[in-house]
Coordinates of C-alpha atoms in Angstrom, one line a residue:
Chain Z
M228 CA 0.0 0.0 0.0
L229 CA 2.7 2.5 1.1
A230 CA 4.9 1.4 -1.7
R231 CA 2.2 2.0 -4.3
L232 CA 1.4 5.4 -2.7
R233 CA 5.0 6.4 -3.0
K234 CA 5.5 5.7 -6.6
P235 CA 3.9 8.9 -8.0
L236 CA 5.6 11.1 -5.5
R237 CA 9.0 10.4 -7.1
K238 CA 10.3 9.3 -10.4
P239 CA 12.5 6.2 -10.2
S240 CA 16.3 6.7 -10.7
V241 CA 19.3 4.5 -10.7
I242 CA 21.1 7.2 -8.6
P243 CA 21.2 6.4 -4.9
G244 CA 21.1 8.6 -1.9
F245 CA 17.4 10.0 -2.2
G246 CA 16.3 9.0 1.2
L247 CA 19.7 10.1 2.9
T248 CA 19.9 13.5 1.2
L249 CA 16.2 14.5 1.3
G250 CA 15.9 13.2 4.9
F251 CA 18.9 15.3 6.0
T252 CA 17.7 18.3 4.1
V253 CA 14.2 18.2 5.6
A254 CA 15.5 17.5 9.2
Y255 CA 18.0 20.5 8.8
L256 CA 15.4 22.8 7.6
S257 CA 12.9 21.7 10.3
V258 CA 15.4 22.6 13.1
L259 CA 16.6 25.9 11.6
V260 CA 13.4 27.1 9.9
L261 CA 10.1 25.3 10.5
I262 CA 10.3 24.8 14.3
P263 CA 11.5 28.4 15.0
F264 CA 9.0 29.9 12.7
A265 CA 6.3 27.7 14.4
A266 CA 7.4 29.4 17.6
L267 CA 7.0 32.8 16.1
G268 CA 3.4 31.7 14.8
L269 CA 2.6 30.4 18.4
K270 CA 3.6 33.8 20.0
A271 CA 1.9 35.8 17.4
S272 CA -1.3 33.8 17.9
G273 CA -1.0 34.6 21.7
V274 CA -1.0 38.3 20.8
G275 CA -4.5 38.1 19.3
W276 CA -5.9 40.1 16.4
S277 CA -6.9 43.2 18.4
G278 CA -3.6 43.3 20.2
F279 CA -1.9 43.0 16.8
L280 CA -3.7 46.0 15.4
D281 CA -3.0 48.0 18.6
I282 CA 0.7 47.4 18.2
V283 CA 1.0 48.0 14.5
T284 CA -1.1 51.1 14.3
D285 CA 0.9 52.8 16.9
A286 CA 2.4 56.1 15.5
R287 CA 6.0 55.3 16.1
V288 CA 5.7 51.8 14.6
Q289 CA 4.1 53.3 11.4
A290 CA 6.8 55.9 11.2
A291 CA 9.4 53.2 11.4
F292 CA 7.6 51.4 8.5
R293 CA 7.5 54.5 6.5
V294 CA 11.3 55.2 7.1
S295 CA 12.3 51.5 6.3
F296 CA 10.2 51.2 3.2
G297 CA 10.6 54.7 2.0
C298 CA 14.4 54.6 2.2
A299 CA 14.6 51.2 0.9
F300 CA 12.5 52.2 -2.2
L301 CA 14.5 55.3 -2.9
A302 CA 17.9 53.3 -2.4
A303 CA 16.6 50.6 -4.9
C304 CA 15.6 53.3 -7.5
I305 CA 19.2 54.9 -7.2
N306 CA 20.6 51.5 -7.6
A307 CA 18.6 50.7 -10.7
V308 CA 19.9 53.8 -12.4
F309 CA 23.5 53.6 -11.3
G310 CA 23.6 49.8 -11.3
L311 CA 22.6 49.8 -15.0
L312 CA 25.2 52.5 -15.8
V313 CA 27.9 50.4 -14.0
T314 CA 27.0 47.2 -15.7
W315 CA 26.9 48.9 -19.1
V316 CA 30.5 50.4 -18.5
L317 CA 31.8 47.1 -17.2
V318 CA 30.3 45.0 -20.0
R319 CA 30.8 47.3 -23.0
Y320 CA 33.8 49.5 -22.5
S321 CA 37.4 48.7 -21.5
F322 CA 39.6 50.7 -19.3
P323 CA 42.5 49.9 -17.0
G324 CA 41.7 48.0 -13.9
K325 CA 38.4 46.8 -15.2
R326 CA 38.8 43.3 -13.7
I327 CA 39.6 44.5 -10.3
I328 CA 36.6 47.0 -10.3
D329 CA 34.4 44.1 -11.6
A330 CA 35.4 42.0 -8.6
L331 CA 35.0 45.0 -6.2
V332 CA 31.3 45.3 -7.1
D333 CA 30.8 42.3 -4.8
L334 CA 32.2 44.1 -1.8
P335 CA 28.8 44.7 -0.1
F336 CA 28.2 41.0 -0.2
A337 CA 31.5 40.2 1.4
L338 CA 32.0 43.1 3.8
P339 CA 30.3 42.6 7.2
T340 CA 27.5 45.2 7.6
A341 CA 28.8 46.6 10.9
V342 CA 32.0 47.5 9.1
A343 CA 30.2 49.2 6.4
G344 CA 28.0 51.0 8.9
I345 CA 30.8 52.4 10.8
A346 CA 32.9 53.3 7.7
L347 CA 29.8 55.1 5.9
T348 CA 29.0 56.9 9.2
T349 CA 32.5 58.1 9.5
L350 CA 32.6 59.3 5.9
Y351 CA 29.3 61.1 6.0
A352 CA 29.3 62.5 9.5
Q353 CA 29.5 66.4 9.8
N354 CA 33.2 66.2 10.6
G355 CA 34.0 63.4 8.1
P356 CA 35.7 63.7 4.7
I357 CA 32.5 63.8 2.7
G358 CA 30.1 65.0 5.3
G359 CA 32.3 67.9 6.0
L360 CA 32.3 68.9 2.2
V361 CA 28.6 69.3 2.1
E362 CA 28.2 70.8 5.7
P363 CA 28.9 74.4 4.5
L364 CA 26.1 74.0 2.0
G365 CA 23.8 73.3 4.9
W366 CA 23.3 69.6 4.1
R367 CA 23.5 66.9 6.7
I368 CA 23.9 63.4 5.5
A369 CA 24.5 61.1 8.6
Y370 CA 21.7 60.8 11.1
T371 CA 19.1 61.7 8.5
P372 CA 16.9 59.7 6.2
L373 CA 19.4 60.6 3.4
G374 CA 22.2 58.7 5.3
I375 CA 19.9 55.7 5.7
T376 CA 19.5 55.6 2.0
I377 CA 23.2 55.9 1.3
A378 CA 23.8 52.8 3.4
L379 CA 21.1 51.0 1.5
V380 CA 22.5 52.1 -1.8
F381 CA 25.8 50.4 -0.7
I382 CA 24.0 47.2 0.3
G383 CA 21.9 46.9 -2.8
L384 CA 24.2 47.7 -5.6
P385 CA 25.5 44.2 -6.3
F386 CA 22.0 42.8 -6.6
V387 CA 21.4 45.1 -9.7
V388 CA 24.6 44.7 -11.3
R389 CA 24.9 41.0 -10.9
T390 CA 21.4 40.4 -12.2
V391 CA 21.6 42.6 -15.3
Q392 CA 25.3 41.7 -16.2
P393 CA 24.8 38.1 -17.6
V394 CA 21.8 39.3 -19.7
L395 CA 23.8 42.2 -21.2
Q396 CA 26.8 39.9 -21.8
D397 CA 24.5 37.4 -23.8
L398 CA 22.9 40.2 -25.7
E399 CA 23.5 39.5 -29.4
K400 CA 25.3 42.3 -31.3
E401 CA 23.3 41.4 -34.5
V402 CA 20.1 42.8 -33.0
E403 CA 21.8 46.2 -32.5
E404 CA 23.4 46.1 -36.0
A405 CA 19.9 45.3 -37.5
S406 CA 18.3 48.2 -35.6
A407 CA 21.1 50.5 -36.8
S408 CA 21.0 49.3 -40.4
L409 CA 17.2 49.9 -40.4
G410 CA 18.1 53.6 -39.7
A411 CA 17.8 53.9 -35.9
N412 CA 20.3 56.2 -34.3
R413 CA 22.3 55.0 -31.2
W414 CA 19.9 56.4 -28.6
Q415 CA 16.8 54.9 -30.5
T416 CA 18.6 51.5 -30.6
F417 CA 19.4 51.7 -26.8
S418 CA 16.0 52.8 -25.8
K419 CA 13.9 50.8 -28.1
V420 CA 16.0 47.6 -28.5
V421 CA 18.5 47.1 -25.7
L422 CA 16.6 48.6 -22.8
P423 CA 13.4 46.5 -23.3
T424 CA 15.6 43.4 -23.0
L425 CA 17.5 44.7 -19.9
F426 CA 14.1 45.7 -18.3
P427 CA 13.1 42.3 -16.8
P428 CA 16.4 41.5 -15.0
L429 CA 16.6 45.2 -14.0
L430 CA 13.3 44.9 -12.4
T431 CA 14.4 41.7 -10.6
G432 CA 17.6 43.3 -9.3
F433 CA 15.5 46.2 -8.1
A434 CA 13.2 43.9 -6.2
L435 CA 16.1 41.9 -4.7
A436 CA 17.9 45.2 -3.7
F437 CA 14.6 46.6 -2.2
A438 CA 13.8 43.4 -0.3
R439 CA 17.4 43.2 1.2
A440 CA 17.3 47.0 2.1
V441 CA 13.9 46.7 4.0
G442 CA 15.3 44.2 6.5
E443 CA 18.9 45.7 6.7
Y444 CA 20.2 46.4 10.1
G445 CA 23.9 46.4 10.6
S446 CA 24.9 49.0 8.0
V447 CA 22.0 51.4 8.8
V448 CA 22.0 51.3 12.6
F449 CA 25.1 53.4 13.0
I450 CA 24.4 56.1 10.2
S451 CA 20.6 56.5 11.1
G452 CA 21.0 58.1 14.5
N453 CA 17.9 56.1 15.6
M454 CA 15.6 59.0 16.4
P455 CA 12.1 57.8 17.0
M456 CA 9.5 59.0 14.4
K457 CA 12.3 60.3 12.2
T458 CA 15.2 57.9 11.5
E459 CA 14.2 54.8 13.4
I460 CA 14.0 51.6 11.2
V461 CA 11.8 48.6 11.7
P462 CA 14.5 46.1 12.7
L463 CA 15.8 48.5 15.3
L464 CA 12.2 48.8 16.7
I465 CA 12.1 45.1 17.1
I466 CA 15.4 45.0 18.9
G467 CA 14.1 47.7 21.1
R468 CA 10.9 45.8 22.2
L469 CA 13.0 42.8 22.8
E470 CA 15.5 44.6 25.1
Q471 CA 12.4 45.8 27.0
Y472 CA 11.2 42.0 27.2
D473 CA 8.1 43.1 25.2
Y474 CA 7.9 39.9 23.3
A475 CA 4.4 40.4 22.0
G476 CA 5.3 43.8 20.5
A477 CA 8.5 42.4 18.9
T478 CA 6.5 39.4 17.5
A479 CA 3.6 41.5 16.1
I480 CA 6.1 44.0 14.3
A481 CA 8.1 41.1 13.0
V482 CA 5.0 39.3 11.6
L483 CA 4.0 42.5 9.7
M484 CA 7.5 42.8 8.3
L485 CA 7.5 39.1 7.3
L486 CA 4.3 39.5 5.5
A487 CA 5.8 42.5 3.6
S488 CA 9.0 40.4 2.8
F489 CA 7.0 37.5 1.6
L490 CA 5.0 39.6 -0.7
L491 CA 8.2 41.0 -2.1
L492 CA 9.6 37.4 -2.6
F493 CA 6.5 36.3 -4.3
L494 CA 6.8 39.4 -6.6
V495 CA 10.5 38.6 -7.3
N496 CA 9.5 35.1 -8.4
M497 CA 6.8 36.3 -10.6
L498 CA 9.0 38.7 -12.2
Q499 CA 11.7 36.0 -12.6
S500 CA 9.3 33.6 -14.4
W501 CA 8.0 36.5 -16.5
S502 CA 11.3 37.7 -17.7
Q503 CA 12.3 34.0 -18.3
S504 CA 9.2 33.4 -20.5
R505 CA 10.0 36.6 -22.3
T506 CA 13.6 35.9 -23.1
R507 CA 12.6 32.3 -24.3
A508 CA 9.9 33.8 -26.6
Chain R
M200 CA 34.5 44.4 -25.0
I201 CA 38.1 45.4 -26.2
T202 CA 36.9 44.8 -29.8
T203 CA 34.4 47.7 -29.8
T204 CA 37.2 50.1 -29.1
T205 CA 39.6 48.6 -31.6
A206 CA 36.8 48.4 -34.2
T207 CA 36.0 52.0 -33.9
T208 CA 39.7 53.1 -34.2
Q209 CA 40.6 50.7 -37.0
R210 CA 37.7 51.7 -39.3
P211 CA 37.6 55.5 -39.5
A212 CA 37.1 55.4 -43.3
T213 CA 33.6 54.0 -43.2
G214 CA 32.5 57.0 -41.4
T215 CA 29.2 56.4 -39.6
L216 CA 29.4 52.6 -39.6
P217 CA 31.3 52.2 -36.2
Q218 CA 28.9 54.5 -34.5
A219 CA 26.1 52.3 -35.4
T220 CA 26.7 49.8 -32.7
A221 CA 28.9 51.9 -30.4
E222 CA 28.6 55.2 -28.7
P223 CA 30.6 58.3 -29.6
V224 CA 33.8 58.6 -27.7
W225 CA 32.5 61.5 -25.6
V226 CA 29.6 59.5 -24.5
R227 CA 31.8 56.5 -23.6
V228 CA 34.1 58.7 -21.7
L229 CA 31.3 60.4 -19.8
L230 CA 29.5 57.2 -18.9
T231 CA 32.7 55.6 -17.7
T232 CA 33.6 58.6 -15.5
V233 CA 30.3 58.8 -13.9
A234 CA 30.3 55.0 -13.2
L235 CA 33.8 55.0 -11.8
F236 CA 33.0 58.2 -9.6
F237 CA 29.9 56.4 -8.3
L238 CA 31.9 53.2 -7.4
A239 CA 34.7 55.3 -5.9
L240 CA 32.3 57.0 -3.7
F241 CA 30.3 54.0 -2.6
L242 CA 33.0 51.2 -2.7
A243 CA 36.4 52.6 -2.6
A244 CA 35.9 55.4 -0.1
P245 CA 34.5 53.1 2.7
L246 CA 37.5 50.8 2.2
Y247 CA 39.9 53.7 2.4
I248 CA 38.3 55.1 5.7
V249 CA 38.5 51.6 7.3
F250 CA 42.3 51.3 7.0
S251 CA 43.0 55.2 7.4
Q252 CA 41.1 55.2 10.6
A253 CA 42.6 51.9 12.0
L254 CA 46.0 53.3 11.5
S255 CA 45.3 56.9 12.5
D256 CA 46.9 56.5 16.0
G257 CA 50.0 54.7 14.6
F258 CA 50.9 51.1 14.0
A259 CA 51.8 50.3 17.6
L260 CA 48.3 51.3 18.8
Y261 CA 46.8 49.3 15.9
L262 CA 48.5 46.2 17.1
A263 CA 47.6 46.9 20.7
A264 CA 43.9 47.2 19.8
L265 CA 44.2 43.8 18.0
T266 CA 46.1 42.1 21.0
N267 CA 43.6 43.3 23.6
P268 CA 42.2 40.3 25.5
D269 CA 38.6 41.2 24.6
A270 CA 39.5 41.6 20.9
L271 CA 41.3 38.2 21.0
A272 CA 38.3 36.6 22.6
A273 CA 36.1 38.0 19.9
V274 CA 38.4 36.7 17.1
R275 CA 38.5 33.2 18.8
L276 CA 34.6 33.1 19.2
T277 CA 34.2 34.2 15.5
L278 CA 36.6 31.5 14.3
L279 CA 34.8 28.9 16.5
V280 CA 31.5 29.8 15.1
A281 CA 32.6 29.6 11.6
L282 CA 34.4 26.3 12.3
I283 CA 31.1 24.9 13.5
V284 CA 28.8 26.6 10.9
V285 CA 30.7 26.2 7.7
P286 CA 31.1 22.3 7.7
L287 CA 27.4 21.8 8.8
N288 CA 26.2 24.2 6.0
L289 CA 28.6 22.3 3.5
A290 CA 26.9 19.1 4.4
F291 CA 23.4 20.6 4.1
G292 CA 24.3 22.3 0.7
V293 CA 25.6 19.1 -0.8
A294 CA 22.7 17.0 0.5
A295 CA 20.1 19.5 -0.5
A296 CA 21.6 20.0 -4.0
W297 CA 21.8 16.3 -4.6
A298 CA 18.2 15.6 -3.6
I299 CA 16.9 18.5 -5.7
T300 CA 19.0 18.0 -8.8
K301 CA 19.3 14.3 -9.2
F302 CA 15.7 13.3 -8.5
E303 CA 12.2 14.4 -9.4
F304 CA 9.8 14.4 -6.4
L305 CA 6.7 16.2 -5.2
G306 CA 7.2 19.3 -3.1
K307 CA 10.6 20.4 -4.7
G308 CA 9.4 24.0 -5.3
V309 CA 8.5 24.3 -1.6
L310 CA 11.9 23.0 -0.6
L311 CA 13.5 25.6 -2.9
T312 CA 11.5 28.4 -1.4
L313 CA 12.4 27.3 2.1
I314 CA 16.0 27.4 1.0
D315 CA 15.8 31.0 -0.3
L316 CA 13.9 32.1 2.8
P317 CA 17.0 33.5 4.8
F318 CA 17.6 35.9 1.9
A319 CA 14.1 37.4 2.3
V320 CA 14.1 37.6 6.1
S321 CA 15.6 40.5 8.0
P322 CA 18.5 39.3 10.0
V323 CA 17.0 40.8 13.2
I324 CA 13.8 38.5 12.6
A325 CA 16.3 35.5 12.1
G326 CA 17.6 36.2 15.6
L327 CA 14.1 36.9 17.0
I328 CA 12.7 33.5 16.0
F329 CA 15.4 31.7 18.1
V330 CA 14.7 33.9 21.0
L331 CA 11.0 33.1 20.9
L332 CA 11.9 29.4 20.9
F333 CA 14.7 29.1 23.3
G334 CA 14.7 32.5 25.2
A335 CA 13.7 32.7 28.9
Q336 CA 10.1 33.6 28.0
G337 CA 10.2 31.4 24.8
V338 CA 8.4 28.2 24.0
L339 CA 11.0 25.9 25.2
G340 CA 12.4 28.4 27.8
P341 CA 11.0 26.9 30.9
W342 CA 12.1 23.3 30.0
L343 CA 15.7 24.4 29.0
D344 CA 15.9 26.3 32.3
E345 CA 15.0 23.1 34.1
M346 CA 17.5 21.0 32.2
D347 CA 20.1 24.0 32.8
I348 CA 20.8 24.4 29.1
K349 CA 21.7 27.9 28.0
I350 CA 21.1 28.7 24.2
I351 CA 20.2 32.3 24.1
F352 CA 22.9 34.8 25.2
A353 CA 25.3 31.9 24.8
V354 CA 27.4 30.3 22.1
P355 CA 24.7 27.7 20.8
G356 CA 22.3 30.7 20.2
I357 CA 25.1 32.5 18.1
V358 CA 25.8 29.2 16.1
L359 CA 22.0 28.6 15.4
A360 CA 21.4 32.2 14.2
T361 CA 24.5 32.0 12.0
L362 CA 23.4 28.6 10.6
F363 CA 20.2 30.1 9.7
I364 CA 21.6 33.2 7.9
T365 CA 24.2 31.2 6.0
F366 CA 22.7 27.8 5.1
P367 CA 21.5 28.8 1.5
F368 CA 25.0 29.9 0.2
V369 CA 26.5 26.4 -0.6
A370 CA 23.1 24.9 -1.7
R371 CA 22.3 28.1 -4.0
E372 CA 25.8 27.8 -5.7
L373 CA 25.4 24.0 -6.3
I374 CA 21.8 23.6 -7.4
P375 CA 22.1 25.5 -10.9
L376 CA 25.6 24.0 -11.3
M377 CA 24.3 20.4 -10.8
Q378 CA 21.1 21.2 -12.7
E379 CA 23.2 22.2 -15.7
Q380 CA 25.3 19.0 -15.5
G381 CA 22.3 16.7 -15.4
T382 CA 22.4 13.0 -14.2
E383 CA 23.9 11.2 -17.2
E384 CA 27.3 10.9 -15.8
E385 CA 26.2 9.5 -12.4
E386 CA 23.8 7.1 -14.2
A387 CA 26.8 5.9 -16.2
A388 CA 29.0 5.5 -13.2
R389 CA 26.2 3.5 -11.5
V390 CA 25.6 1.2 -14.5
L391 CA 29.3 0.6 -14.7
G392 CA 29.2 -0.8 -11.1
A393 CA 30.3 2.3 -9.1
G394 CA 28.7 2.5 -5.6
G395 CA 26.9 5.6 -4.3
W396 CA 29.9 7.2 -2.5
A397 CA 32.4 6.3 -5.3
T398 CA 29.9 8.0 -7.8
F399 CA 29.8 11.1 -5.6
W400 CA 33.6 11.3 -4.9
R401 CA 34.8 10.5 -8.4
V402 CA 32.2 11.8 -10.8
T403 CA 30.1 14.5 -9.2
L404 CA 32.7 16.1 -6.9
P405 CA 35.3 16.9 -9.5
N406 CA 32.4 18.6 -11.7
I407 CA 31.3 20.7 -8.9
R408 CA 34.5 21.5 -7.0
W409 CA 34.8 25.2 -8.1
G410 CA 31.1 26.1 -7.4
L411 CA 31.5 24.3 -4.0
L412 CA 34.5 26.2 -3.2
Y413 CA 32.7 29.5 -4.2
G414 CA 29.8 28.6 -1.9
L415 CA 32.1 27.8 0.9
I416 CA 33.9 31.1 0.9
L417 CA 30.7 33.1 0.7
C418 CA 29.2 31.1 3.5
N419 CA 32.4 31.6 5.5
A420 CA 32.5 35.4 4.9
R421 CA 28.9 35.8 6.0
A422 CA 29.3 33.5 9.0
M423 CA 32.2 35.6 10.3
G424 CA 30.6 38.8 9.5
E425 CA 27.0 38.4 10.6
F426 CA 25.8 41.2 12.8
G427 CA 22.1 41.5 13.0
A428 CA 21.0 38.1 13.8
V429 CA 23.9 37.5 16.2
S430 CA 23.3 40.7 18.0
V431 CA 19.8 39.7 18.9
V432 CA 20.8 36.3 20.4
S433 CA 24.2 37.0 21.8
G434 CA 23.7 39.3 24.9
K435 CA 27.0 40.8 23.9
I436 CA 28.9 39.6 27.0
R437 CA 32.5 40.8 26.6
G438 CA 35.0 37.9 26.3
L439 CA 32.2 35.4 26.3
T440 CA 29.6 35.9 23.7
N441 CA 31.1 38.8 21.7
T442 CA 31.9 38.1 18.1
M443 CA 34.2 40.4 16.0
P444 CA 31.3 42.4 14.4
L445 CA 29.7 42.9 17.9
H446 CA 33.0 43.9 19.3
V447 CA 33.4 46.6 16.5
E448 CA 30.0 47.9 17.6
I449 CA 30.9 48.1 21.2
L450 CA 34.1 49.9 20.6
Y451 CA 32.5 52.2 18.2
N452 CA 29.8 53.2 20.7
E453 CA 32.4 53.8 23.3
Y454 CA 33.9 56.4 20.8
N455 CA 37.1 54.2 20.7
L456 CA 37.2 54.7 16.9
A457 CA 40.7 53.6 16.3
A458 CA 40.3 50.3 18.1
A459 CA 36.8 49.8 16.3
F460 CA 38.3 50.3 12.9
A461 CA 41.3 48.2 13.9
V462 CA 39.1 45.1 14.5
A463 CA 36.9 46.3 11.5
S464 CA 40.1 46.2 9.3
L465 CA 40.6 42.5 10.0
L466 CA 37.0 41.8 8.9
T467 CA 37.7 44.0 5.8
L468 CA 40.8 42.0 4.9
L469 CA 38.7 38.9 5.3
A470 CA 36.1 40.4 2.8
L471 CA 39.0 41.4 0.3
V472 CA 40.6 37.9 0.4
T473 CA 37.0 36.5 -0.2
L474 CA 36.7 38.7 -3.3
V475 CA 40.1 37.5 -4.5
I476 CA 39.4 33.8 -4.0
K477 CA 35.9 34.3 -5.7
S478 CA 37.6 35.9 -8.8
V479 CA 40.2 33.1 -9.0
V480 CA 37.3 30.5 -8.6
E481 CA 35.2 32.2 -11.3
W482 CA 38.2 32.3 -13.7
Q483 CA 38.9 28.6 -13.0
G484 CA 35.3 27.7 -13.5
E485 CA 35.3 29.6 -16.8
R486 CA 38.5 27.7 -18.0
Q487 CA 36.9 24.3 -16.9
R488 CA 33.7 25.2 -18.9
A489 CA 35.8 26.4 -21.9
A490 CA 37.8 23.2 -21.7
A491 CA 34.7 21.0 -21.6
L492 CA 33.2 22.8 -24.6
E493 CA 36.5 22.3 -26.6
M494 CA 36.5 18.6 -25.7
R495 CA 32.9 18.2 -26.8
A496 CA 33.8 20.1 -30.2
E497 CA 36.7 17.8 -30.7
E498 CA 34.5 14.7 -30.2
A499 CA 32.0 16.0 -32.8

């Protein structure tokens, strides 16, 4: 009975190790993901619907969500523009040190976020090398939403570059030649032929950078100044609640944040399948 | 890439033709300048500031900051965590990639989504879920207290949070690679009489070694540098549960900038070494792929 039931669940294969590898994978994910998230669900259900609404409609919580999502969106937009520019220059042009600069694009993936945080804060503080430059103009960068956005641009840049780069590399020169021979000038070729092909990966890179930026903590916490209602981000609010042993508050805010993140992940997957079907067609 | 520039310089006689698929020189110079300025501002400037601040009080004080007992304890803890986390996630990555790419089964999509989960979850929430499970007020808190097991504000909590953050790296690197390579070679090895382990060691592993190395160094870099998730579960007890990134934060918040940047410079060197290994691995992987294509072309 069991053997007959198992048949359609898996296609037969001569390769061994199905039970061992899948069993280990599922057990590992259970300990690290399923059981802890079940604990989160259990704690969240203890908060109750009205308790949840009370916590998430609090003015300070709403302000933190506006700061987190607003700065993340702005940073992802900046990354989409400059990420596309950097990718274009790296793929199409040649200049000395290109390989090193190409490798350096991954720095935000490799550099611990706390290090990025203190480095950016020191750079952009009023007495810092860059913050000091704009200070006479009356601009302040560190400890303002602008500073948060700069940290999030740093964190998100490689997502855009590394998503667009392979597509631009594989773009066939013939398409551009055809466009040019049909009388299009370079700008028309770029905006009507190249850009539409790059748009799906650009959108995916944008969404990935946005999703990462929304939850980012380490690089932001130093440069933000953490003023409630002004520069306080959602992850910091969660830590604040935990430090006051307000587990219900921390859980409710985390659940709302997770819902937003899952929505983003879902959108990313939709975008990826949409862009794949477009490139295949 | 190089051909576009040579093509435009070698064919001036044809007039407008080179312009057809390349931008005018002034556009190229302008775009390259803007891109390099942007990268200098966002990538090179932070790197420069880390090392200049670390050495701002002289090399003797730089060394003193690194050999401070609390700093050394933080280095030891970070190495210990990486030493536990990386092998475990290596085993997970290989097992998950094997199950997902060598077999067709129900629920594969769910499994893939679960593996991507840590990328979508804020590191602070990653720490929070372990506090809610193992903390004093957590689901298992009272039971753990009775058994006198400490997980939160202790090393096991740091290891768990780091495991959660870094488990996708090896798997994510191997799955597309093994998918591309298919199952024919393993099936052939089995039909010719090789056992399961021999098939893995002699057929699969040589094919995936560069991807595996790449996944490992990314996993290691993130494990040593993780801040958000670890700061939630660690309790930041100096000398005991303070990892290197947390030690950087404490020193920075005490306005001990030179010492904070000294410890940060070690983490930055780790990041730079990671990028160098990554470039070498990518280059090797490309060479391996090119060699495989050549062999296939010769056979045909």
